[in-house]
Amino acid sequence: MDLKSSLLAAPGPQQRRAIAKTITLLESTRADHRAQADALLTELLPHTGQSFRLGISGVPGVGKSTFIEALGLDLIARGHRVAVLAIDPSSSISGGSILGDKTRMEQLSVQPQAYIRPSPSSGTLGGVAAKTREAMLVCEAAGFDVVIVETVGVGQSETAVAGMTDMFILLQLPNAGDDLQAIKKGVMELADLVVINKADLDRDAATRAQAQITSALRILGQHGHPGHAQHDATLWHAQVLQLSALKAEGIDKFWQAVTRFRNLQEASGRLAARRRQQALAWMWERIESGLKQAFRQHPEIRARLPEMTKQVEQGTLAASTAARQLLQAMGAGFPPA
Amino acid sequence: MDLKSSLLAAPGPQQRRAIAKTITLLESTRADHRAQADALLTELLPHTGQSFRLGISGVPGVGKSTFIEALGLDLIARGHRVAVLAIDPSSSISGGSILGDKTRMEQLSVQPQAYIRPSPSSGTLGGVAAKTREAMLVCEAAGFDVVIVETVGVGQSETAVAGMTDMFILLQLPNAGDDLQAIKKGVMELADLVVINKADLDRDAATRAQAQITSALRILGQHGHPGHAQHDATLWHAQVLQLSALKAEGIDKFWQAVTRFRNLQEASGRLAARRRQQALAWMWERIESGLKQAFRQHPEIRARLPEMTKQVEQGTLAASTAARQLLQAMGAGFPPA
């Protein structure tokens, strides 16, 4: 059987191998692999989009793996098939990956109804995110109906994950002050749901954090969308839940909240609109990244950029003049900016 | 006299006309004007960089014009020459400009030692910012030793202004809650100095706001620069001042703070480093903007983009595949991303 047929066939070891093989093909940098992958992806597209895509982020130590394992096992018990992907922008530096160590999700990883794939381990954040998006489509074509994309809370990776999922969940620890950090980095306002994990360790602190974050979300939400009708019943308002992933307490309440969100978003058309917007943003992100790469690789630019960069730094050439001259050096089709 | 000689000559009506003429040339979209402007700019560069560049932002109603007028008059009385430029990303929509109405700074605008120029009224934020940066260089060549770049607190214009000035000042009103908005938008952490204007209206509120913002700045500063030595005496820590621009109260304390900041930054080399970094960031911003413009104007792209955009939105073409195919359509030098 070819890759496509194996992917679309019944779950089992052969499908699992086909998923791995396809994702490896998508991650290849060889031009012929890339062309093959693009053709396959286009054929798979009609079979994608049926899953619910959950993004999960939180600082190291917040308990992401424990939470995802507890959630994944719970969902499988309810009859779902769960794929877990990861975006780790640091993996190209460290050589490892946040999900490379599969023993982190010992019980989930051995489930036939689960598929766990570590972060692509090379490339820019944009490149890693693009590969993860494509892997998500492959998992969807193979019939996984819940896809979880995990990221560690560093840099811009939260924005990338929120930009490829239907619902973005931020995990927090039950101590105050963290909310300001999340607000500062613009992550809090991405969250459709905030989960205070390890709530069993300090109930009082968790309840205080819940109140603080709820109030922060209200302020961020109000100002962020001034045009919103305040009493639109189809509109989801970001919520804060407490749970303990380690004790598997609160997972059912969590999934109820996810289901309410999903139903609201589907009924109001916001789910489809969010996906359309994400696809366009993804296309433009890849275009801009490709343009910049072509610029840097152009022989004329490679020859002139170092000297002009030096002149701009030294203040003997205006930055905008340098930019115009370099763009002109790219040749036809590159008029002055 | 040619433009350059008039600009570099003694202050007076002729120099003033030369400044206006040069900035108009810089703002022109005609290719021949642009080439002329680039040549002139390169000749002027050795005469630039001697001013102190102040960025000032705040929401509408915070009293920016009143503050800049009071500050400008005070500086002129101390023997300075003051240029005031503006970045108003909304001016291309409204047709107006935050500084278009010169009666807003009635007293300052008639001073021979002041030069006030409204925001360029067309183009993207990046384009408007580039023109304002160039206008700043022209004013410096003409001997203005304080350049103030004003922006209204919307969108990304604060980042643009902070990215072209030596010191970024955020004006706030003396009521609580505003700080969270500024933190949310990432503006607070750009501020080298926060000024609570209209402090005379409610001294208690102003003092509370001062304490709140001071504590927010401390948290943002700590986490933003984890590598910083905590007791580096050459390191400026963002401060919060109260004043009343309308009553011209506190302007001297404000200028003392600016002077302390400037001295520290100059002595530690951070001023020069910041300018080098800004120039490089500016060059790359202009390059990326030019690449994107060339892409959009390419005949092959214009022909194919609408249909491919539709397919991506409808989910019949993967966004990354569309990006690769469009980049290939650009022709030689554009390998797959």
mmCIF file of N, CA and C in Angstrom, chain A residues 179-180 183-184 189 212 215-220 223, chain B residues 172 175-188 212-213 216:
data_model
loop_
_atom_site.group_PDB
_atom_site.id
_atom_site.type_symbol
_atom_site.label_atom_id
_atom_site.label_comp_id
_atom_site.label_asym_id
_atom_site.label_seq_id
_atom_site.Cartn_x
_atom_site.Cartn_y
_atom_site.Cartn_z
ATOM 1 N N ASP A 179 0.745 35.693 36.908
ATOM 2 C CA ASP A 179 -0.172 36.281 35.938
ATOM 3 C C ASP A 179 0.440 37.507 35.276
ATOM 4 N N LEU A 180 1.159 38.313 36.054
ATOM 5 C CA LEU A 180 1.763 39.514 35.476
ATOM 6 C C LEU A 180 2.763 39.134 34.386
ATOM 7 N N ILE A 183 0.867 38.208 31.376
ATOM 8 C CA ILE A 183 0.285 39.405 30.747
ATOM 9 C C ILE A 183 1.367 40.148 29.993
ATOM 10 N N LYS A 184 2.509 40.293 30.647
ATOM 11 C CA LYS A 184 3.619 41.012 30.044
ATOM 12 C C LYS A 184 3.969 40.428 28.682
ATOM 13 N N GLU A 189 -3.629 36.875 27.174
ATOM 14 C CA GLU A 189 -4.756 37.246 26.325
ATOM 15 C C GLU A 189 -4.971 36.264 25.173
ATOM 16 N N GLN A 212 -7.450 36.296 40.953
ATOM 17 C CA GLN A 212 -6.579 37.296 40.310
ATOM 18 C C GLN A 212 -6.599 37.151 38.797
ATOM 19 N N SER A 215 -9.834 38.160 37.163
ATOM 20 C CA SER A 215 -10.000 39.607 37.040
ATOM 21 C C SER A 215 -9.079 40.164 35.953
ATOM 22 N N ALA A 216 -7.881 39.622 35.854
ATOM 23 C CA ALA A 216 -6.973 40.068 34.789
ATOM 24 C C ALA A 216 -7.566 39.755 33.415
ATOM 25 N N LEU A 217 -8.144 38.555 33.279
ATOM 26 C CA LEU A 217 -8.729 38.160 31.995
ATOM 27 C C LEU A 217 -9.886 39.082 31.632
ATOM 28 N N ARG A 218 -10.656 39.492 32.648
ATOM 29 C CA ARG A 218 -11.797 40.362 32.376
ATOM 30 C C ARG A 218 -11.313 41.690 31.811
ATOM 31 N N ILE A 219 -10.269 42.244 32.452
ATOM 32 C CA ILE A 219 -9.749 43.534 31.986
ATOM 33 C C ILE A 219 -9.159 43.397 30.586
ATOM 34 N N LEU A 220 -8.355 42.342 30.383
ATOM 35 C CA LEU A 220 -7.727 42.145 29.071
ATOM 36 C C LEU A 220 -8.799 41.954 28.006
ATOM 37 N N HIS A 223 -10.874 45.305 27.110
ATOM 38 C CA HIS A 223 -10.185 46.323 26.334
ATOM 39 C C HIS A 223 -9.729 45.786 24.993
ATOM 40 N N GLN B 172 1.156 59.093 31.519
ATOM 41 C CA GLN B 172 0.009 58.387 32.076
ATOM 42 C C GLN B 172 -0.873 59.362 32.831
ATOM 43 N N ASN B 175 -4.829 57.827 37.257
ATOM 44 C CA ASN B 175 -5.819 56.884 37.778
ATOM 45 C C ASN B 175 -5.330 55.459 37.581
ATOM 46 N N ALA B 176 -5.706 54.611 38.508
ATOM 47 C CA ALA B 176 -5.199 53.246 38.514
ATOM 48 C C ALA B 176 -5.757 52.455 37.338
ATOM 49 N N GLY B 177 -5.134 51.330 37.040
ATOM 50 C CA GLY B 177 -5.669 50.437 36.012
ATOM 51 C C GLY B 177 -5.022 50.647 34.659
ATOM 52 N N ASP B 178 -4.625 51.879 34.386
ATOM 53 C CA ASP B 178 -3.979 52.150 33.105
ATOM 54 C C ASP B 178 -2.708 51.334 32.931
ATOM 55 N N ASP B 179 -2.012 51.124 34.048
ATOM 56 C CA ASP B 179 -0.739 50.412 33.971
ATOM 57 C C ASP B 179 -0.923 49.017 33.369
ATOM 58 N N LEU B 180 -2.035 48.350 33.709
ATOM 59 C CA LEU B 180 -2.256 47.006 33.173
ATOM 60 C C LEU B 180 -2.400 47.066 31.658
ATOM 61 N N GLN B 181 -3.106 48.078 31.176
ATOM 62 C CA GLN B 181 -3.244 48.231 29.725
ATOM 63 C C GLN B 181 -1.891 48.406 29.055
ATOM 64 N N ALA B 182 -1.067 49.255 29.658
ATOM 65 C CA ALA B 182 0.253 49.507 29.076
ATOM 66 C C ALA B 182 1.111 48.247 29.138
ATOM 67 N N ILE B 183 0.947 47.471 30.217
ATOM 68 C CA ILE B 183 1.710 46.227 30.334
ATOM 69 C C ILE B 183 1.237 45.245 29.278
ATOM 70 N N LYS B 184 -0.093 45.177 29.141
ATOM 71 C CA LYS B 184 -0.687 44.260 28.175
ATOM 72 C C LYS B 184 -0.118 44.501 26.783
ATOM 73 N N LYS B 185 -0.066 45.752 26.408
ATOM 74 C CA LYS B 185 0.378 46.067 25.063
ATOM 75 C C LYS B 185 1.910 46.067 24.940
ATOM 76 N N GLY B 186 2.599 45.776 26.041
ATOM 77 C CA GLY B 186 4.058 45.719 25.976
ATOM 78 C C GLY B 186 4.708 47.082 25.906
ATOM 79 N N VAL B 187 3.935 48.135 26.220
ATOM 80 C CA VAL B 187 4.463 49.494 26.114
ATOM 81 C C VAL B 187 5.238 49.879 27.367
ATOM 82 N N MET B 188 4.705 49.420 28.513
ATOM 83 C CA MET B 188 5.332 49.794 29.787
ATOM 84 C C MET B 188 6.813 49.405 29.815
ATOM 85 N N GLN B 212 2.173 52.088 42.135
ATOM 86 C CA GLN B 212 1.791 50.915 41.341
ATOM 87 C C GLN B 212 2.695 50.724 40.133
ATOM 88 N N ILE B 213 2.901 51.812 39.415
ATOM 89 C CA ILE B 213 3.696 51.706 38.193
ATOM 90 C C ILE B 213 5.154 51.412 38.530
ATOM 91 N N ALA B 216 5.290 47.772 39.130
ATOM 92 C CA ALA B 216 5.166 47.045 37.861
ATOM 93 C C ALA B 216 6.458 47.106 37.067
#
